[in-house]
mmCIF file of N, CA and C in Angstrom:
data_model
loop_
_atom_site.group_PDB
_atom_site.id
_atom_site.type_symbol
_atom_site.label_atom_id
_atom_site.label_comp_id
_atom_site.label_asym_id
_atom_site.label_seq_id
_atom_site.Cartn_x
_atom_site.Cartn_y
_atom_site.Cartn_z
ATOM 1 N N UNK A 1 103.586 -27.322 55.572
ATOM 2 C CA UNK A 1 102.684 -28.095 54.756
ATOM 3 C C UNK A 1 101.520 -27.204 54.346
ATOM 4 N N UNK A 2 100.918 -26.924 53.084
ATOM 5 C CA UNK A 2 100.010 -26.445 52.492
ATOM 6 C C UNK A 2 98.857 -27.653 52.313
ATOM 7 N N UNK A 3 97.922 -26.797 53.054
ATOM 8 C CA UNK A 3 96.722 -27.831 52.867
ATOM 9 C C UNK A 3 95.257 -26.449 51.613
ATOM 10 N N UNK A 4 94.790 -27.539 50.822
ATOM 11 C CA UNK A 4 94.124 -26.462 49.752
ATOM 12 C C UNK A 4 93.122 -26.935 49.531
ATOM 13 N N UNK A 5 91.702 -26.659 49.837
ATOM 14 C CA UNK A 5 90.658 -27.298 48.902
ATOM 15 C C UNK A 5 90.876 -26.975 47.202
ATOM 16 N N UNK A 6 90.713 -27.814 46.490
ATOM 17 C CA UNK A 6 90.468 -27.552 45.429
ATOM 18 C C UNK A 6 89.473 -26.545 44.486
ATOM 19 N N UNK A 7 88.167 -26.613 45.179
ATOM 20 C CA UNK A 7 87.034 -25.998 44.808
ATOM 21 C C UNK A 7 87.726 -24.498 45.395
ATOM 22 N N UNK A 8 88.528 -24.123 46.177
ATOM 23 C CA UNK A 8 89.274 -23.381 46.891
ATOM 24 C C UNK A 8 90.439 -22.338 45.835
ATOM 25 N N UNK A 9 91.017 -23.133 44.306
ATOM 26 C CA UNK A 9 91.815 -22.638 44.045
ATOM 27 C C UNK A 9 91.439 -21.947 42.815
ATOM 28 N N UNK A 10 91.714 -20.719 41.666
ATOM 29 C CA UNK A 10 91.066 -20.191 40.621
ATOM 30 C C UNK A 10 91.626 -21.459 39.581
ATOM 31 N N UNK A 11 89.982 -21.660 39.050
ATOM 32 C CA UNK A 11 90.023 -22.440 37.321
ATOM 33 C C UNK A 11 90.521 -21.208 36.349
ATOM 34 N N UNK A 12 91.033 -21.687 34.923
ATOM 35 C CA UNK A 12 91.468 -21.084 34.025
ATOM 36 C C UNK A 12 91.967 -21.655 33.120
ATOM 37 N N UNK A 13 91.039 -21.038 31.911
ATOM 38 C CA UNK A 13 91.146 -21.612 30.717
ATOM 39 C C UNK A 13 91.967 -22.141 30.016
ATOM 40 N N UNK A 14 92.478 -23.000 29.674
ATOM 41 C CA UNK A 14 93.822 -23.066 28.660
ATOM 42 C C UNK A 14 93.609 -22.373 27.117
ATOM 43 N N UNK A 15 94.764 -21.671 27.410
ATOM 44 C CA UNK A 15 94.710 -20.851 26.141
ATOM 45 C C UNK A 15 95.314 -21.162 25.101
ATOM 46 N N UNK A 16 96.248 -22.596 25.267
ATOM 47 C CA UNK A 16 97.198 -22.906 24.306
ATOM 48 C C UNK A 16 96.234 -23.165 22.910
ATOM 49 N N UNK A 17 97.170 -22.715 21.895
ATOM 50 C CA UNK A 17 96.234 -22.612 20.555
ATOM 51 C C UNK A 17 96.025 -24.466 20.413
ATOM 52 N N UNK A 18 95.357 -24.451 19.731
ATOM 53 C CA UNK A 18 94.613 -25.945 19.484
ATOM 54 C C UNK A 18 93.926 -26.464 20.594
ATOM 55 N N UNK A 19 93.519 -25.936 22.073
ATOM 56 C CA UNK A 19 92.865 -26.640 23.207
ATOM 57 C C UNK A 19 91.563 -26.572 23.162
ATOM 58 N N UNK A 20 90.486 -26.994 23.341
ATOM 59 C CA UNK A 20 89.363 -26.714 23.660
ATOM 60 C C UNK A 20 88.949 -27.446 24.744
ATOM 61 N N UNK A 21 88.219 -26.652 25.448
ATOM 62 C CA UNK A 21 87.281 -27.054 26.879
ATOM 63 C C UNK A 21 88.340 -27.765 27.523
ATOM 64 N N UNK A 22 89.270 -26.952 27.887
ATOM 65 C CA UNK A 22 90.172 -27.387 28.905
ATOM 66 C C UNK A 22 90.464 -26.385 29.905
ATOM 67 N N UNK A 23 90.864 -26.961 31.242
ATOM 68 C CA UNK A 23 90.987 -25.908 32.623
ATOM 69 C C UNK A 23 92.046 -26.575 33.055
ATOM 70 N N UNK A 24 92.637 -25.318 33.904
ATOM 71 C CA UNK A 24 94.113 -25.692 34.545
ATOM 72 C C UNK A 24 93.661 -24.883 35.802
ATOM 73 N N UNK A 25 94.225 -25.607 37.288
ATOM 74 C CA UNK A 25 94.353 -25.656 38.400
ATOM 75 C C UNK A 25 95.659 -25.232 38.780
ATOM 76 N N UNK A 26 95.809 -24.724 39.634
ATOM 77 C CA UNK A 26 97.476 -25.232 40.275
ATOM 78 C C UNK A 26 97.645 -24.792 41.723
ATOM 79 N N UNK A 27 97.210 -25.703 42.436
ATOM 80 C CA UNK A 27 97.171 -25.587 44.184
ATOM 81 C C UNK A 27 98.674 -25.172 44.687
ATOM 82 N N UNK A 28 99.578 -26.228 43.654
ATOM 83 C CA UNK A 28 101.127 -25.660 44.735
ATOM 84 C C UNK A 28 101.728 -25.454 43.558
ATOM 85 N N UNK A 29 102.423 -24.036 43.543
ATOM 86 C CA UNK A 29 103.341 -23.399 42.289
ATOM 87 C C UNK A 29 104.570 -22.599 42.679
ATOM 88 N N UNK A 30 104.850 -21.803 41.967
ATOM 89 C CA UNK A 30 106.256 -21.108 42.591
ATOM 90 C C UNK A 30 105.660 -19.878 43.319
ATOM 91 N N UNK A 31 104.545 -19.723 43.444
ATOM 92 C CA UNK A 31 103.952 -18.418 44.457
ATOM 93 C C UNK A 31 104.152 -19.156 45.625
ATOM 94 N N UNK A 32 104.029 -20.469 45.817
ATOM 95 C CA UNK A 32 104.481 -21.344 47.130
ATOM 96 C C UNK A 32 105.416 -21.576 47.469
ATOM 97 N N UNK A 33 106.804 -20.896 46.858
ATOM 98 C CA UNK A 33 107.993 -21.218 47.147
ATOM 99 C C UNK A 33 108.398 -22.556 46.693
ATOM 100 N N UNK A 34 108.277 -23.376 45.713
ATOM 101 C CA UNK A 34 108.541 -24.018 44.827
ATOM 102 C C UNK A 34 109.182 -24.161 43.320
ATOM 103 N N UNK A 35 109.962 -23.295 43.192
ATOM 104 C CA UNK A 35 110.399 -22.791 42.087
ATOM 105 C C UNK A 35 111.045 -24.216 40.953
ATOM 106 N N UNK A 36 110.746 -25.020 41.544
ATOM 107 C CA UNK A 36 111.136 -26.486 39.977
ATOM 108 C C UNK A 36 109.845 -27.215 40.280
ATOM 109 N N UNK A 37 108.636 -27.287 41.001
ATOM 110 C CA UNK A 37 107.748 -28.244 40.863
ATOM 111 C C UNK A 37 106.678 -27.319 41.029
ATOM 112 N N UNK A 38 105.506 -28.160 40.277
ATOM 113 C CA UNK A 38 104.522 -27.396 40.357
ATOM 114 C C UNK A 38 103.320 -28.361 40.399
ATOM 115 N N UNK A 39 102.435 -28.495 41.012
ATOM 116 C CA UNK A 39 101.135 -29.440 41.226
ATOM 117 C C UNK A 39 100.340 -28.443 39.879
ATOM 118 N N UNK A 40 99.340 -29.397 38.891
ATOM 119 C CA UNK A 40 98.549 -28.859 38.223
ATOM 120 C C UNK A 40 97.631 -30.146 38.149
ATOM 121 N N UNK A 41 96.168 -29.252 37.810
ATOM 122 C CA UNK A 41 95.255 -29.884 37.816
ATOM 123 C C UNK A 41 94.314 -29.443 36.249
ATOM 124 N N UNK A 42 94.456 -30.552 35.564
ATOM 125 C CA UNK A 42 93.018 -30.172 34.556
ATOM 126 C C UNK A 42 92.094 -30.691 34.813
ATOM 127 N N UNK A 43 91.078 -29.861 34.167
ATOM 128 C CA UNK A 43 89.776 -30.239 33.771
ATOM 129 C C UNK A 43 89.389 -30.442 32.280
ATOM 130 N N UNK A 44 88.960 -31.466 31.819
ATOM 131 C CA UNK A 44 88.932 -31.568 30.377
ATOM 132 C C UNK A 44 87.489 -32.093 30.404
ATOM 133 N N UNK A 45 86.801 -30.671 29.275
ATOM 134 C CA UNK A 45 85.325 -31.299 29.403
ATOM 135 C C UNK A 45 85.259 -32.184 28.321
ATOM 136 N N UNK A 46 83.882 -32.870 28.346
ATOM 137 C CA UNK A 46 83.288 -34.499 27.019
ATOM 138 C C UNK A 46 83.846 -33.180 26.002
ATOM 139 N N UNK A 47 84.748 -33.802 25.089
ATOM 140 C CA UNK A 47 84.842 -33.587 23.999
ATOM 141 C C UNK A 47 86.136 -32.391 23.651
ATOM 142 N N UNK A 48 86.468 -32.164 24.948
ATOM 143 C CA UNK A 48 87.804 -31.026 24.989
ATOM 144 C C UNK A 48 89.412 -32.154 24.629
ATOM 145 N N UNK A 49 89.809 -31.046 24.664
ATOM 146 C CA UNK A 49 91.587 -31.635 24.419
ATOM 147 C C UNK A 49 92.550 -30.437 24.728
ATOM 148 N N UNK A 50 93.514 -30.773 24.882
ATOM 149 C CA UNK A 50 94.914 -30.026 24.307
ATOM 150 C C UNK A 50 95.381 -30.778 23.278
ATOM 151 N N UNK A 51 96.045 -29.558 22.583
ATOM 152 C CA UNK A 51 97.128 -30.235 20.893
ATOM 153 C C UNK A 51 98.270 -30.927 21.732
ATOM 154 N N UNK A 52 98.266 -31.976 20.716
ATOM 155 C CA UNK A 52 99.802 -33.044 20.631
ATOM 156 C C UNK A 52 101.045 -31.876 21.214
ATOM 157 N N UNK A 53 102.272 -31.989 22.142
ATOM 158 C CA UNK A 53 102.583 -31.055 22.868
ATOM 159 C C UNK A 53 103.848 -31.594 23.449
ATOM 160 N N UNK A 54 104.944 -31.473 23.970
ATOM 161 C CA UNK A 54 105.872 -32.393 24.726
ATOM 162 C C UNK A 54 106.859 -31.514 25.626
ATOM 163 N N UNK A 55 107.366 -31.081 26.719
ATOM 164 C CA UNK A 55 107.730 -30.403 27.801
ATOM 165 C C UNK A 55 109.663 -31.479 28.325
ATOM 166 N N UNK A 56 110.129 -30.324 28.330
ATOM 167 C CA UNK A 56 111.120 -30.529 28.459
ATOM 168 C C UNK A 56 111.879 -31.435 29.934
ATOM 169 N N UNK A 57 110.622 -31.808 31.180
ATOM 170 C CA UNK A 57 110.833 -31.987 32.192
ATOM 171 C C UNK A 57 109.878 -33.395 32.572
ATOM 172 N N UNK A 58 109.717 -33.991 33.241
ATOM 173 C CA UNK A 58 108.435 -34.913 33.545
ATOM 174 C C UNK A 58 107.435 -34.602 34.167
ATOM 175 N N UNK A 59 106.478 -35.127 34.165
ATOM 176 C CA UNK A 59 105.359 -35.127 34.515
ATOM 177 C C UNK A 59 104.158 -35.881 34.687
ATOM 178 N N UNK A 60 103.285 -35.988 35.153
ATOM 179 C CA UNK A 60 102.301 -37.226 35.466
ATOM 180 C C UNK A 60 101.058 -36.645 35.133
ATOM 181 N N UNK A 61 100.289 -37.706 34.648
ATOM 182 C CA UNK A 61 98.809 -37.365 33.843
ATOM 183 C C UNK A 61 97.974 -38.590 35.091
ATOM 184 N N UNK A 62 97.914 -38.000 35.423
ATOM 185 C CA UNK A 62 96.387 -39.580 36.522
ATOM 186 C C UNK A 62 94.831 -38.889 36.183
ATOM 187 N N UNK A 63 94.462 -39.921 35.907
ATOM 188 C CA UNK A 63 92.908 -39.221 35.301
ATOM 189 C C UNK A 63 92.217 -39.802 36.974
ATOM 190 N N UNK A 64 91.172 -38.732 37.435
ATOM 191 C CA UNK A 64 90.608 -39.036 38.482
ATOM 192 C C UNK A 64 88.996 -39.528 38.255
ATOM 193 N N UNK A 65 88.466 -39.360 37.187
ATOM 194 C CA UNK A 65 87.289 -39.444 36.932
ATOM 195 C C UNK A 65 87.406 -39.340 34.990
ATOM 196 N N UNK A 66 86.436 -40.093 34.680
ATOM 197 C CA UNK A 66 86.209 -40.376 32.889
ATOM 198 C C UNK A 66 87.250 -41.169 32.465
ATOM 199 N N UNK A 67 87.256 -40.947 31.235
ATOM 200 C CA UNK A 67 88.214 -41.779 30.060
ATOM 201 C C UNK A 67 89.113 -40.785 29.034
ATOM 202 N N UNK A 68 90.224 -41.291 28.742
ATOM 203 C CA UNK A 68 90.981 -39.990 28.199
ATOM 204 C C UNK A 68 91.833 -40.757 27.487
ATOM 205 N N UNK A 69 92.704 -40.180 26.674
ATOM 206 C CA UNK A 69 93.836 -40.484 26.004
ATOM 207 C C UNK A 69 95.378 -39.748 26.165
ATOM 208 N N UNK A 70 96.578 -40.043 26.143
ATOM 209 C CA UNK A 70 97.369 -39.430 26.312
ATOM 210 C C UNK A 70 98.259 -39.941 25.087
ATOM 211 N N UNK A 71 98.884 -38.867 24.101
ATOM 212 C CA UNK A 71 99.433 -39.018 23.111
ATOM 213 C C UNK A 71 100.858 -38.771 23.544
ATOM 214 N N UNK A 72 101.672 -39.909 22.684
ATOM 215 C CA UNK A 72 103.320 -39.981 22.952
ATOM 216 C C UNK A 72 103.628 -39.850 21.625
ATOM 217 N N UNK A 73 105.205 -39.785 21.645
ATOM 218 C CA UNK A 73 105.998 -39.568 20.287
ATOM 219 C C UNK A 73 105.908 -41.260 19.688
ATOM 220 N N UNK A 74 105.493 -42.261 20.615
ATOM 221 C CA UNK A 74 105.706 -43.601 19.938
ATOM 222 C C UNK A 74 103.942 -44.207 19.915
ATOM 223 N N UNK A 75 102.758 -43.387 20.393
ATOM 224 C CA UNK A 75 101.777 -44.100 20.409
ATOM 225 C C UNK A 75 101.057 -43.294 21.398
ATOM 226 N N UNK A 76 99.339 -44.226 21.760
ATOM 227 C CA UNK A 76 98.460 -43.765 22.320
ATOM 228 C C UNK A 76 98.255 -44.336 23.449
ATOM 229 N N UNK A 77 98.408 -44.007 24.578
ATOM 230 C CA UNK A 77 97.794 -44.250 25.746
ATOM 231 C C UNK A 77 96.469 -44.120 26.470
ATOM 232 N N UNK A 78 95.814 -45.105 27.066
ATOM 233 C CA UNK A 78 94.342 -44.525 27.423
ATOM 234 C C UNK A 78 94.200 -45.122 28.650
#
């Protein structure tokens, strides 16, 4: 079992073209011997985003703090 503070792991920018004021986390990845799952964490500051975007696998968005939106191929989620 991997135990991680957060404040513990390196922030980093998202570089994907169209993002602004966004940060990516990732406490458990394939450096952990996990090679199909990966824990990630953003940070999205007032007024940041990532571009409209869609990933070949699933994944979960839980907002822990603020208000956000999550864009689908059929609509808007908030």
């Amino acid at each position: 079992m991997k135990i991680q503070r957060l404040d513990q792991v390196e922030k980093s920018k998202v570089t994907m073209e169209g993002a602004r004021d966004a940060y990516k986390q990732i406490p458990i990845g394939k450096a952990d011997g996990t090679p199909s799952y990966s824990f990630r964490v953003f940070t999205i500051e007032p007024g940041g985003h990532t571009p409209y975007h869609s990933h070949p696998f699933e994944h979960l968005n839980y907002v822990v703090e603020g208000t956000g939106a999550v864009k689908t191929g059929t609509g808007e989620e908030r």
